[in-house]
């Protein structure tokens, strides 16, 4: 602003004075100063605009990834990376008007630091995507297979940016934790469906036989299962799974030996538990759903399928 004001106050008014003034060294310096200030302002405005658009692109990519719009998410993610490169990569220090001289402001060391910054931005964006989809896992949509497909695309970008396995492990930790929680809640729903089947079976026997033995069996079952329901209503599975394995938390959830599940029924649930633990361990190693685990979870995540699994365990324990 100072250069512009000074120039306006000192520039001559007629053509002859302008020619004489510009031909002097002092005049050329003033014009150069004015042009330099203008170019700096234009460059700063453009940088701010690109930075703002990059942030909107990042937010849009996370939102589209959550809504399973993979193509849109990848496109917006690309815009974010390109914008970041424009803002942070070496810029031109100055441009001489009416000439072709240009000088790079950034050194090789600064360029390496800039690439590290871009990688860090990509890491933060990926972590946000994993967090969003991980918590969205509790809403039931989209399917586990579709969610993992989106995250696989993000993993490919992380690999291209040379993100280390240790850094990726930190990024995917909430997602792996939610997968583990999902398998536990699947198990717990099946246990409760099994409890409903057993109670119905005992009641049917009472109605069919009207025998004292049937009534006593029903009352004994009720005396055992009522405190178990009270204890597990506020089980706090997510908190337990943060510090314990899936197998440990499942065993804490199941009734103890001699409780409302018979030995044969406990054996049937032990088989079911081993299957879920195996699938979860495979997911933990991969840092996300395996194809087998995604298909399994999507098949049994609906409550109607919970009932079918409970029936299978019921029949296997007879």
PDB file of C-alpha atoms in Angstrom:
ATOM      1  CA  UNK A   1       0.000   0.000   0.000  1.00  0.00           C
ATOM      2  CA  UNK A   2       2.864   2.399   0.795  1.00  0.00           C
ATOM      3  CA  UNK A   3       4.471   1.763  -2.605  1.00  0.00           C
ATOM      4  CA  UNK A   4       1.149   2.325  -4.389  1.00  0.00           C
ATOM      5  CA  UNK A   5       0.455   5.597  -2.524  1.00  0.00           C
ATOM      6  CA  UNK A   6       3.965   6.912  -3.114  1.00  0.00           C
ATOM      7  CA  UNK A   7       3.775   6.069  -6.808  1.00  0.00           C
ATOM      8  CA  UNK A   8       0.439   7.840  -7.271  1.00  0.00           C
ATOM      9  CA  UNK A   9       1.705  10.980  -5.565  1.00  0.00           C
ATOM     10  CA  UNK A  10       4.922  11.277  -7.558  1.00  0.00           C
ATOM     11  CA  UNK A  11       4.063  10.158 -11.132  1.00  0.00           C
ATOM     12  CA  UNK A  12       4.064  13.124 -13.601  1.00  0.00           C
ATOM     13  CA  UNK A  13       0.823  14.183 -15.309  1.00  0.00           C
ATOM     14  CA  UNK A  14       1.728  14.832 -18.953  1.00  0.00           C
ATOM     15  CA  UNK A  15       3.164  12.476 -21.589  1.00  0.00           C
ATOM     16  CA  UNK A  16       6.569  14.121 -21.871  1.00  0.00           C
ATOM     17  CA  UNK A  17       7.099  14.056 -18.129  1.00  0.00           C
ATOM     18  CA  UNK A  18       6.024  10.404 -17.988  1.00  0.00           C
ATOM     19  CA  UNK A  19       8.577   9.409 -20.691  1.00  0.00           C
ATOM     20  CA  UNK A  20      11.328  11.365 -18.948  1.00  0.00           C
ATOM     21  CA  UNK A  21      10.344   9.999 -15.543  1.00  0.00           C
ATOM     22  CA  UNK A  22      10.180   6.345 -16.633  1.00  0.00           C
ATOM     23  CA  UNK A  23      13.521   6.527 -18.483  1.00  0.00           C
ATOM     24  CA  UNK A  24      15.205   7.443 -15.237  1.00  0.00           C
ATOM     25  CA  UNK A  25      16.463   4.723 -12.893  1.00  0.00           C
ATOM     26  CA  UNK A  26      14.329   6.106 -10.062  1.00  0.00           C
ATOM     27  CA  UNK A  27      11.140   5.771 -12.139  1.00  0.00           C
ATOM     28  CA  UNK A  28      11.813   2.208 -13.197  1.00  0.00           C
ATOM     29  CA  UNK A  29      12.475   1.219  -9.589  1.00  0.00           C
ATOM     30  CA  UNK A  30       9.142   2.647  -8.479  1.00  0.00           C
ATOM     31  CA  UNK A  31       7.250   0.738 -11.188  1.00  0.00           C
ATOM     32  CA  UNK A  32       9.061  -2.458 -10.266  1.00  0.00           C
ATOM     33  CA  UNK A  33       8.163  -1.966  -6.604  1.00  0.00           C
ATOM     34  CA  UNK A  34       4.505  -1.398  -7.476  1.00  0.00           C
ATOM     35  CA  UNK A  35       4.331  -4.470  -9.716  1.00  0.00           C
ATOM     36  CA  UNK A  36       6.125  -6.589  -7.090  1.00  0.00           C
ATOM     37  CA  UNK A  37       3.616  -5.655  -4.381  1.00  0.00           C
ATOM     38  CA  UNK A  38       0.708  -6.461  -6.686  1.00  0.00           C
ATOM     39  CA  UNK A  39       2.073  -9.868  -7.650  1.00  0.00           C
ATOM     40  CA  UNK A  40       2.654 -10.768  -3.986  1.00  0.00           C
ATOM     41  CA  UNK A  41      -0.959  -9.932  -3.183  1.00  0.00           C
ATOM     42  CA  UNK A  42      -2.295 -11.966  -6.086  1.00  0.00           C
ATOM     43  CA  UNK A  43      -0.114 -14.920  -5.080  1.00  0.00           C
ATOM     44  CA  UNK A  44      -1.266 -14.731  -1.443  1.00  0.00           C
ATOM     45  CA  UNK A  45      -4.946 -14.523  -2.406  1.00  0.00           C
ATOM     46  CA  UNK A  46      -4.582 -17.500  -4.738  1.00  0.00           C
ATOM     47  CA  UNK A  47      -2.810 -19.531  -2.038  1.00  0.00           C
ATOM     48  CA  UNK A  48      -5.555 -18.805   0.517  1.00  0.00           C
ATOM     49  CA  UNK A  49      -8.251 -19.731  -2.004  1.00  0.00           C
ATOM     50  CA  UNK A  50      -6.574 -23.021  -2.908  1.00  0.00           C
ATOM     51  CA  UNK A  51      -6.046 -23.863   0.778  1.00  0.00           C
ATOM     52  CA  UNK A  52      -9.741 -23.248   1.540  1.00  0.00           C
ATOM     53  CA  UNK A  53     -10.871 -25.362  -1.407  1.00  0.00           C
ATOM     54  CA  UNK A  54      -8.503 -28.148  -0.322  1.00  0.00           C
ATOM     55  CA  UNK A  55     -10.052 -28.249   3.165  1.00  0.00           C
ATOM     56  CA  UNK A  56     -13.560 -28.419   1.706  1.00  0.00           C
ATOM     57  CA  UNK A  57     -12.401 -31.215  -0.594  1.00  0.00           C
ATOM     58  CA  UNK A  58     -11.020 -33.182   2.375  1.00  0.00           C
ATOM     59  CA  UNK A  59     -14.283 -32.823   4.327  1.00  0.00           C
ATOM     60  CA  UNK A  60     -16.263 -33.803   1.251  1.00  0.00           C
ATOM     61  CA  UNK A  61     -14.071 -36.878   0.719  1.00  0.00           C
ATOM     62  CA  UNK A  62     -14.684 -38.069   4.295  1.00  0.00           C
ATOM     63  CA  UNK A  63     -18.443 -37.488   3.949  1.00  0.00           C
ATOM     64  CA  UNK A  64     -18.649 -39.292   0.605  1.00  0.00           C
ATOM     65  CA  UNK A  65     -16.581 -42.210   1.935  1.00  0.00           C
ATOM     66  CA  UNK A  66     -19.007 -42.591   4.847  1.00  0.00           C
ATOM     67  CA  UNK A  67     -21.900 -42.670   2.362  1.00  0.00           C
ATOM     68  CA  UNK A  68     -20.144 -45.322   0.248  1.00  0.00           C
ATOM     69  CA  UNK A  69     -19.575 -42.966  -2.701  1.00  0.00           C
ATOM     70  CA  UNK A  70     -16.129 -44.307  -3.505  1.00  0.00           C
ATOM     71  CA  UNK A  71     -15.634 -42.541  -6.825  1.00  0.00           C
ATOM     72  CA  UNK A  72     -16.621 -39.142  -5.432  1.00  0.00           C
ATOM     73  CA  UNK A  73     -14.504 -39.697  -2.295  1.00  0.00           C
ATOM     74  CA  UNK A  74     -11.410 -40.587  -4.341  1.00  0.00           C
ATOM     75  CA  UNK A  75     -11.953 -37.616  -6.674  1.00  0.00           C
ATOM     76  CA  UNK A  76     -12.283 -35.177  -3.782  1.00  0.00           C
ATOM     77  CA  UNK A  77      -9.297 -36.779  -2.068  1.00  0.00           C
ATOM     78  CA  UNK A  78      -7.256 -36.210  -5.237  1.00  0.00           C
ATOM     79  CA  UNK A  79      -8.325 -32.553  -5.300  1.00  0.00           C
ATOM     80  CA  UNK A  80      -7.225 -32.244  -1.665  1.00  0.00           C
ATOM     81  CA  UNK A  81      -3.762 -33.650  -2.409  1.00  0.00           C
ATOM     82  CA  UNK A  82      -3.320 -31.496  -5.506  1.00  0.00           C
ATOM     83  CA  UNK A  83      -4.378 -28.402  -3.582  1.00  0.00           C
ATOM     84  CA  UNK A  84      -1.962 -29.263  -0.789  1.00  0.00           C
ATOM     85  CA  UNK A  85       0.858 -29.568  -3.312  1.00  0.00           C
ATOM     86  CA  UNK A  86       0.011 -26.188  -4.805  1.00  0.00           C
ATOM     87  CA  UNK A  87       0.011 -24.498  -1.393  1.00  0.00           C
ATOM     88  CA  UNK A  88       3.068 -26.140   0.121  1.00  0.00           C
ATOM     89  CA  UNK A  89       5.430 -26.994  -2.742  1.00  0.00           C
ATOM     90  CA  UNK A  90       8.153 -24.478  -3.649  1.00  0.00           C
ATOM     91  CA  UNK A  91       6.771 -21.212  -5.022  1.00  0.00           C
ATOM     92  CA  UNK A  92       8.311 -18.613  -7.306  1.00  0.00           C
ATOM     93  CA  UNK A  93      10.021 -15.940  -5.220  1.00  0.00           C
ATOM     94  CA  UNK A  94       9.698 -13.115  -7.680  1.00  0.00           C
ATOM     95  CA  UNK A  95       8.830 -12.452 -11.306  1.00  0.00           C
ATOM     96  CA  UNK A  96      10.337  -9.581 -13.267  1.00  0.00           C
ATOM     97  CA  UNK A  97       7.742  -7.926 -15.444  1.00  0.00           C
ATOM     98  CA  UNK A  98       8.739  -7.637 -19.098  1.00  0.00           C
ATOM     99  CA  UNK A  99      11.335 -10.335 -18.534  1.00  0.00           C
ATOM    100  CA  UNK A 100      11.593 -14.082 -18.095  1.00  0.00           C
ATOM    101  CA  UNK A 101      13.728 -14.253 -14.963  1.00  0.00           C
ATOM    102  CA  UNK A 102      12.350 -16.521 -12.267  1.00  0.00           C
ATOM    103  CA  UNK A 103      13.936 -17.849  -9.157  1.00  0.00           C
ATOM    104  CA  UNK A 104      12.827 -20.789  -6.957  1.00  0.00           C
ATOM    105  CA  UNK A 105      12.495 -19.871  -3.315  1.00  0.00           C
ATOM    106  CA  UNK A 106      12.567 -23.353  -1.786  1.00  0.00           C
ATOM    107  CA  UNK A 107      15.670 -25.477  -1.372  1.00  0.00           C
ATOM    108  CA  UNK A 108      15.883 -29.245  -1.712  1.00  0.00           C
ATOM    109  CA  UNK A 109      15.740 -29.598   2.061  1.00  0.00           C
ATOM    110  CA  UNK A 110      12.575 -27.521   2.237  1.00  0.00           C
ATOM    111  CA  UNK A 111      11.028 -29.590  -0.560  1.00  0.00           C
ATOM    112  CA  UNK A 112      11.641 -32.804   1.419  1.00  0.00           C
ATOM    113  CA  UNK A 113      10.049 -31.193   4.483  1.00  0.00           C
ATOM    114  CA  UNK A 114       7.069 -30.174   2.362  1.00  0.00           C
ATOM    115  CA  UNK A 115       6.549 -33.733   1.144  1.00  0.00           C
ATOM    116  CA  UNK A 116       6.591 -34.891   4.767  1.00  0.00           C
ATOM    117  CA  UNK A 117       3.897 -32.314   5.509  1.00  0.00           C
ATOM    118  CA  UNK A 118       1.751 -33.576   2.638  1.00  0.00           C
ATOM    119  CA  UNK A 119       2.144 -37.133   3.901  1.00  0.00           C
ATOM    120  CA  UNK A 120       1.112 -36.001   7.373  1.00  0.00           C
ATOM    121  CA  UNK A 121      -2.003 -34.339   5.935  1.00  0.00           C
ATOM    122  CA  UNK A 122      -2.897 -37.539   4.098  1.00  0.00           C
ATOM    123  CA  UNK A 123      -2.383 -39.506   7.321  1.00  0.00           C
ATOM    124  CA  UNK A 124      -4.733 -37.187   9.215  1.00  0.00           C
ATOM    125  CA  UNK A 125      -7.353 -37.449   6.457  1.00  0.00           C
ATOM    126  CA  UNK A 126      -7.110 -41.230   6.503  1.00  0.00           C
ATOM    127  CA  UNK A 127      -7.447 -41.329  10.293  1.00  0.00           C
ATOM    128  CA  UNK A 128     -10.600 -39.197  10.041  1.00  0.00           C
ATOM    129  CA  UNK A 129     -12.035 -41.587   7.453  1.00  0.00           C
ATOM    130  CA  UNK A 130     -11.333 -44.612   9.643  1.00  0.00           C
ATOM    131  CA  UNK A 131     -12.876 -42.951  12.682  1.00  0.00           C
ATOM    132  CA  UNK A 132     -16.005 -41.926  10.777  1.00  0.00           C
ATOM    133  CA  UNK A 133     -16.606 -45.331   9.262  1.00  0.00           C
ATOM    134  CA  UNK A 134     -15.707 -47.143  12.484  1.00  0.00           C
ATOM    135  CA  UNK A 135     -18.367 -45.325  14.519  1.00  0.00           C
ATOM    136  CA  UNK A 136     -20.782 -45.579  11.601  1.00  0.00           C
ATOM    137  CA  UNK A 137     -20.372 -49.358  11.938  1.00  0.00           C
ATOM    138  CA  UNK A 138     -22.869 -49.266  14.790  1.00  0.00           C
ATOM    139  CA  UNK A 139     -25.583 -47.834  12.516  1.00  0.00           C
ATOM    140  CA  UNK A 140     -25.793 -50.978  10.412  1.00  0.00           C
ATOM    141  CA  UNK A 141     -25.307 -49.384   6.984  1.00  0.00           C
ATOM    142  CA  UNK A 142     -23.628 -49.817   4.593  1.00  0.00           C
ATOM    143  CA  UNK A 143     -22.499 -53.441   4.675  1.00  0.00           C
ATOM    144  CA  UNK A 144     -19.171 -54.483   6.190  1.00  0.00           C
ATOM    145  CA  UNK A 145     -17.985 -55.527   2.737  1.00  0.00           C
ATOM    146  CA  UNK A 146     -18.723 -52.107   1.216  1.00  0.00           C
ATOM    147  CA  UNK A 147     -17.119 -50.223   4.117  1.00  0.00           C
ATOM    148  CA  UNK A 148     -13.954 -52.277   3.862  1.00  0.00           C
ATOM    149  CA  UNK A 149     -13.827 -51.649   0.110  1.00  0.00           C
ATOM    150  CA  UNK A 150     -13.713 -47.886   0.748  1.00  0.00           C
ATOM    151  CA  UNK A 151     -10.978 -48.287   3.356  1.00  0.00           C
ATOM    152  CA  UNK A 152      -8.959 -50.521   1.035  1.00  0.00           C
ATOM    153  CA  UNK A 153      -8.858 -47.644  -1.453  1.00  0.00           C
ATOM    154  CA  UNK A 154      -7.586 -45.351   1.303  1.00  0.00           C
ATOM    155  CA  UNK A 155      -4.938 -47.930   2.210  1.00  0.00           C
ATOM    156  CA  UNK A 156      -3.718 -47.873  -1.382  1.00  0.00           C
ATOM    157  CA  UNK A 157      -3.211 -44.100  -1.120  1.00  0.00           C
ATOM    158  CA  UNK A 158      -1.318 -44.513   2.154  1.00  0.00           C
ATOM    159  CA  UNK A 159       0.979 -47.073   0.536  1.00  0.00           C
ATOM    160  CA  UNK A 160       1.757 -44.702  -2.327  1.00  0.00           C
ATOM    161  CA  UNK A 161       2.678 -42.034   0.230  1.00  0.00           C
ATOM    162  CA  UNK A 162       5.034 -44.488   1.979  1.00  0.00           C
ATOM    163  CA  UNK A 163       3.132 -44.506   5.286  1.00  0.00           C
ATOM    164  CA  UNK A 164       4.851 -47.086   7.492  1.00  0.00           C
ATOM    165  CA  UNK A 165       3.078 -50.168   8.919  1.00  0.00           C
ATOM    166  CA  UNK A 166       3.432 -48.697  12.413  1.00  0.00           C
ATOM    167  CA  UNK A 167       1.721 -45.465  11.350  1.00  0.00           C
ATOM    168  CA  UNK A 168      -1.044 -47.392   9.592  1.00  0.00           C
ATOM    169  CA  UNK A 169      -1.608 -49.519  12.714  1.00  0.00           C
ATOM    170  CA  UNK A 170      -2.391 -46.346  14.654  1.00  0.00           C
ATOM    171  CA  UNK A 171      -4.773 -45.155  11.919  1.00  0.00           C
ATOM    172  CA  UNK A 172      -6.783 -48.400  11.704  1.00  0.00           C
ATOM    173  CA  UNK A 173      -6.916 -49.057  15.464  1.00  0.00           C
ATOM    174  CA  UNK A 174     -10.482 -47.693  15.988  1.00  0.00           C
ATOM    175  CA  UNK A 175     -11.740 -49.676  12.995  1.00  0.00           C
ATOM    176  CA  UNK A 176     -10.190 -52.927  14.240  1.00  0.00           C
ATOM    177  CA  UNK A 177     -11.678 -52.236  17.679  1.00  0.00           C
ATOM    178  CA  UNK A 178     -15.154 -51.790  16.236  1.00  0.00           C
ATOM    179  CA  UNK A 179     -14.852 -55.011  14.244  1.00  0.00           C
ATOM    180  CA  UNK A 180     -14.012 -56.817  17.487  1.00  0.00           C
ATOM    181  CA  UNK A 181     -16.990 -55.177  19.216  1.00  0.00           C
ATOM    182  CA  UNK A 182     -19.256 -56.148  16.307  1.00  0.00           C
ATOM    183  CA  UNK A 183     -18.368 -59.819  16.690  1.00  0.00           C
ATOM    184  CA  UNK A 184     -19.002 -59.645  20.443  1.00  0.00           C
ATOM    185  CA  UNK A 185     -22.441 -58.084  20.009  1.00  0.00           C
ATOM    186  CA  UNK A 186     -23.284 -60.747  17.439  1.00  0.00           C
ATOM    187  CA  UNK A 187     -22.374 -63.403  20.018  1.00  0.00           C
ATOM    188  CA  UNK A 188     -24.355 -61.712  22.799  1.00  0.00           C
ATOM    189  CA  UNK A 189     -27.497 -61.427  20.661  1.00  0.00           C
ATOM    190  CA  UNK A 190     -27.338 -65.122  19.828  1.00  0.00           C
ATOM    191  CA  UNK A 191     -26.972 -65.982  23.535  1.00  0.00           C
ATOM    192  CA  UNK A 192     -30.109 -64.015  24.372  1.00  0.00           C
ATOM    193  CA  UNK A 193     -32.037 -65.589  21.500  1.00  0.00           C
ATOM    194  CA  UNK A 194     -30.924 -68.971  22.843  1.00  0.00           C
ATOM    195  CA  UNK A 195     -32.237 -67.993  26.309  1.00  0.00           C
ATOM    196  CA  UNK A 196     -35.619 -67.215  24.755  1.00  0.00           C
ATOM    197  CA  UNK A 197     -35.682 -70.611  23.006  1.00  0.00           C
ATOM    198  CA  UNK A 198     -34.821 -72.453  26.221  1.00  0.00           C
ATOM    199  CA  UNK A 199     -37.451 -70.610  28.248  1.00  0.00           C
ATOM    200  CA  UNK A 200     -40.070 -71.349  25.586  1.00  0.00           C
ATOM    201  CA  UNK A 201     -39.107 -75.019  25.563  1.00  0.00           C
ATOM    202  CA  UNK A 202     -39.455 -75.299  29.368  1.00  0.00           C
ATOM    203  CA  UNK A 203     -42.823 -73.524  29.294  1.00  0.00           C
ATOM    204  CA  UNK A 204     -44.066 -75.843  26.532  1.00  0.00           C
ATOM    205  CA  UNK A 205     -43.104 -78.871  28.610  1.00  0.00           C
ATOM    206  CA  UNK A 206     -45.043 -77.524  31.603  1.00  0.00           C
ATOM    207  CA  UNK A 207     -48.140 -76.975  29.472  1.00  0.00           C
ATOM    208  CA  UNK A 208     -47.810 -80.356  27.790  1.00  0.00           C
ATOM    209  CA  UNK A 209     -47.167 -82.515  30.856  1.00  0.00           C
ATOM    210  CA  UNK A 210     -48.469 -80.493  33.817  1.00  0.00           C
ATOM    211  CA  UNK A 211     -45.864 -82.415  35.823  1.00  0.00           C
ATOM    212  CA  UNK A 212     -44.132 -81.331  38.993  1.00  0.00           C
ATOM    213  CA  UNK A 213     -40.730 -82.039  37.468  1.00  0.00           C
ATOM    214  CA  UNK A 214     -41.425 -79.710  34.536  1.00  0.00           C
ATOM    215  CA  UNK A 215     -42.536 -76.883  36.847  1.00  0.00           C
ATOM    216  CA  UNK A 216     -39.480 -77.304  39.071  1.00  0.00           C
ATOM    217  CA  UNK A 217     -37.175 -77.269  36.031  1.00  0.00           C
ATOM    218  CA  UNK A 218     -38.802 -74.036  34.815  1.00  0.00           C
ATOM    219  CA  UNK A 219     -38.493 -72.398  38.250  1.00  0.00           C
ATOM    220  CA  UNK A 220     -34.866 -73.493  38.617  1.00  0.00           C
ATOM    221  CA  UNK A 221     -34.022 -72.037  35.192  1.00  0.00           C
ATOM    222  CA  UNK A 222     -35.718 -68.755  36.105  1.00  0.00           C
ATOM    223  CA  UNK A 223     -33.779 -68.571  39.393  1.00  0.00           C
ATOM    224  CA  UNK A 224     -30.491 -68.959  37.490  1.00  0.00           C
ATOM    225  CA  UNK A 225     -31.126 -66.750  34.466  1.00  0.00           C
ATOM    226  CA  UNK A 226     -32.734 -63.754  36.214  1.00  0.00           C
ATOM    227  CA  UNK A 227     -29.553 -62.640  38.050  1.00  0.00           C
ATOM    228  CA  UNK A 228     -27.507 -63.286  34.891  1.00  0.00           C
ATOM    229  CA  UNK A 229     -29.747 -60.929  32.903  1.00  0.00           C
ATOM    230  CA  UNK A 230     -29.437 -58.292  35.633  1.00  0.00           C
ATOM    231  CA  UNK A 231     -25.647 -58.622  35.662  1.00  0.00           C
ATOM    232  CA  UNK A 232     -25.194 -58.423  31.891  1.00  0.00           C
ATOM    233  CA  UNK A 233     -27.644 -55.585  31.177  1.00  0.00           C
ATOM    234  CA  UNK A 234     -24.858 -53.085  31.961  1.00  0.00           C
ATOM    235  CA  UNK A 235     -21.981 -55.262  30.862  1.00  0.00           C
ATOM    236  CA  UNK A 236     -19.830 -52.499  29.319  1.00  0.00           C
ATOM    237  CA  UNK A 237     -18.496 -54.636  26.482  1.00  0.00           C
ATOM    238  CA  UNK A 238     -16.804 -51.815  24.533  1.00  0.00           C
ATOM    239  CA  UNK A 239     -14.828 -50.660  27.564  1.00  0.00           C
ATOM    240  CA  UNK A 240     -13.746 -54.233  28.378  1.00  0.00           C
ATOM    241  CA  UNK A 241     -12.671 -54.899  24.801  1.00  0.00           C
ATOM    242  CA  UNK A 242     -10.286 -51.941  24.895  1.00  0.00           C
ATOM    243  CA  UNK A 243      -7.988 -53.836  27.274  1.00  0.00           C
ATOM    244  CA  UNK A 244      -9.001 -57.496  26.870  1.00  0.00           C
ATOM    245  CA  UNK A 245      -9.257 -60.034  24.090  1.00  0.00           C
ATOM    246  CA  UNK A 246     -12.528 -61.011  22.426  1.00  0.00           C
ATOM    247  CA  UNK A 247     -12.277 -64.535  23.876  1.00  0.00           C
ATOM    248  CA  UNK A 248     -11.799 -63.190  27.416  1.00  0.00           C
ATOM    249  CA  UNK A 249     -14.792 -60.830  27.223  1.00  0.00           C
ATOM    250  CA  UNK A 250     -17.030 -63.557  25.751  1.00  0.00           C
ATOM    251  CA  UNK A 251     -16.132 -65.902  28.612  1.00  0.00           C
ATOM    252  CA  UNK A 252     -16.891 -63.125  31.097  1.00  0.00           C
ATOM    253  CA  UNK A 253     -20.281 -62.658  29.449  1.00  0.00           C
ATOM    254  CA  UNK A 254     -21.305 -66.332  29.402  1.00  0.00           C
ATOM    255  CA  UNK A 255     -22.871 -67.848  32.528  1.00  0.00           C
ATOM    256  CA  UNK A 256     -20.496 -69.889  34.670  1.00  0.00           C
ATOM    257  CA  UNK A 257     -20.468 -73.669  34.602  1.00  0.00           C
ATOM    258  CA  UNK A 258     -23.527 -74.925  36.479  1.00  0.00           C
ATOM    259  CA  UNK A 259     -25.541 -71.831  35.524  1.00  0.00           C
ATOM    260  CA  UNK A 260     -28.564 -71.619  33.251  1.00  0.00           C
ATOM    261  CA  UNK A 261     -26.646 -73.222  30.338  1.00  0.00           C
ATOM    262  CA  UNK A 262     -26.009 -76.955  30.561  1.00  0.00           C
ATOM    263  CA  UNK A 263     -22.597 -78.472  29.837  1.00  0.00           C
ATOM    264  CA  UNK A 264     -23.722 -79.528  26.346  1.00  0.00           C
ATOM    265  CA  UNK A 265     -25.037 -76.034  25.655  1.00  0.00           C
ATOM    266  CA  UNK A 266     -21.800 -74.444  26.878  1.00  0.00           C
ATOM    267  CA  UNK A 267     -19.877 -76.779  24.554  1.00  0.00           C
ATOM    268  CA  UNK A 268     -22.019 -75.657  21.602  1.00  0.00           C
ATOM    269  CA  UNK A 269     -21.334 -71.999  22.414  1.00  0.00           C
ATOM    270  CA  UNK A 270     -17.614 -72.734  22.773  1.00  0.00           C
ATOM    271  CA  UNK A 271     -17.584 -73.870  19.127  1.00  0.00           C
ATOM    272  CA  UNK A 272     -19.400 -70.679  18.094  1.00  0.00           C
ATOM    273  CA  UNK A 273     -16.931 -68.593  20.109  1.00  0.00           C
ATOM    274  CA  UNK A 274     -13.896 -70.203  18.454  1.00  0.00           C
ATOM    275  CA  UNK A 275     -15.289 -69.387  15.021  1.00  0.00           C
ATOM    276  CA  UNK A 276     -15.796 -65.704  15.900  1.00  0.00           C
ATOM    277  CA  UNK A 277     -12.383 -65.419  17.577  1.00  0.00           C
ATOM    278  CA  UNK A 278     -10.684 -66.896  14.504  1.00  0.00           C
ATOM    279  CA  UNK A 279     -12.431 -64.445  12.183  1.00  0.00           C
ATOM    280  CA  UNK A 280     -11.585 -61.530  14.480  1.00  0.00           C
ATOM    281  CA  UNK A 281      -7.918 -62.533  14.711  1.00  0.00           C
ATOM    282  CA  UNK A 282      -7.688 -62.633  10.912  1.00  0.00           C
ATOM    283  CA  UNK A 283      -9.226 -59.144  10.759  1.00  0.00           C
ATOM    284  CA  UNK A 284      -6.789 -57.824  13.371  1.00  0.00           C
ATOM    285  CA  UNK A 285      -3.830 -59.102  11.343  1.00  0.00           C
ATOM    286  CA  UNK A 286      -5.136 -57.485   8.179  1.00  0.00           C
ATOM    287  CA  UNK A 287      -6.180 -54.224   9.843  1.00  0.00           C
ATOM    288  CA  UNK A 288      -9.753 -54.595   8.555  1.00  0.00           C
ATOM    289  CA  UNK A 289     -12.353 -57.136   7.496  1.00  0.00           C
ATOM    290  CA  UNK A 290     -11.147 -60.140   5.531  1.00  0.00           C
ATOM    291  CA  UNK A 291     -13.463 -61.210   2.713  1.00  0.00           C
ATOM    292  CA  UNK A 292     -14.601 -64.208   4.775  1.00  0.00           C
ATOM    293  CA  UNK A 293     -15.249 -62.135   7.898  1.00  0.00           C
ATOM    294  CA  UNK A 294     -17.171 -59.449   5.991  1.00  0.00           C
ATOM    295  CA  UNK A 295     -19.450 -62.053   4.390  1.00  0.00           C
ATOM    296  CA  UNK A 296     -19.966 -63.771   7.759  1.00  0.00           C
ATOM    297  CA  UNK A 297     -20.774 -60.551   9.614  1.00  0.00           C
ATOM    298  CA  UNK A 298     -23.143 -59.306   6.905  1.00  0.00           C
ATOM    299  CA  UNK A 299     -24.943 -62.669   6.928  1.00  0.00           C
ATOM    300  CA  UNK A 300     -25.578 -62.725  10.676  1.00  0.00           C
ATOM    301  CA  UNK A 301     -25.882 -59.045  11.553  1.00  0.00           C
ATOM    302  CA  UNK A 302     -29.678 -59.073  11.105  1.00  0.00           C
ATOM    303  CA  UNK A 303     -31.719 -60.215  14.110  1.00  0.00           C
ATOM    304  CA  UNK A 304     -33.638 -62.795  12.096  1.00  0.00           C
ATOM    305  CA  UNK A 305     -30.360 -64.523  11.345  1.00  0.00           C
ATOM    306  CA  UNK A 306     -29.482 -64.329  15.048  1.00  0.00           C
ATOM    307  CA  UNK A 307     -32.508 -66.523  15.688  1.00  0.00           C
ATOM    308  CA  UNK A 308     -31.385 -68.988  13.032  1.00  0.00           C
ATOM    309  CA  UNK A 309     -27.940 -69.286  14.627  1.00  0.00           C
ATOM    310  CA  UNK A 310     -29.541 -69.758  18.071  1.00  0.00           C
ATOM    311  CA  UNK A 311     -31.697 -72.562  16.649  1.00  0.00           C
ATOM    312  CA  UNK A 312     -28.622 -74.252  15.178  1.00  0.00           C
ATOM    313  CA  UNK A 313     -26.879 -74.150  18.563  1.00  0.00           C
ATOM    314  CA  UNK A 314     -30.031 -75.386  20.278  1.00  0.00           C
ATOM    315  CA  UNK A 315     -30.282 -78.397  17.992  1.00  0.00           C
ATOM    316  CA  UNK A 316     -26.540 -79.112  18.303  1.00  0.00           C
ATOM    317  CA  UNK A 317     -26.833 -79.222  22.124  1.00  0.00           C
ATOM    318  CA  UNK A 318     -29.800 -81.645  22.280  1.00  0.00           C
TER     319      UNK A 318
END
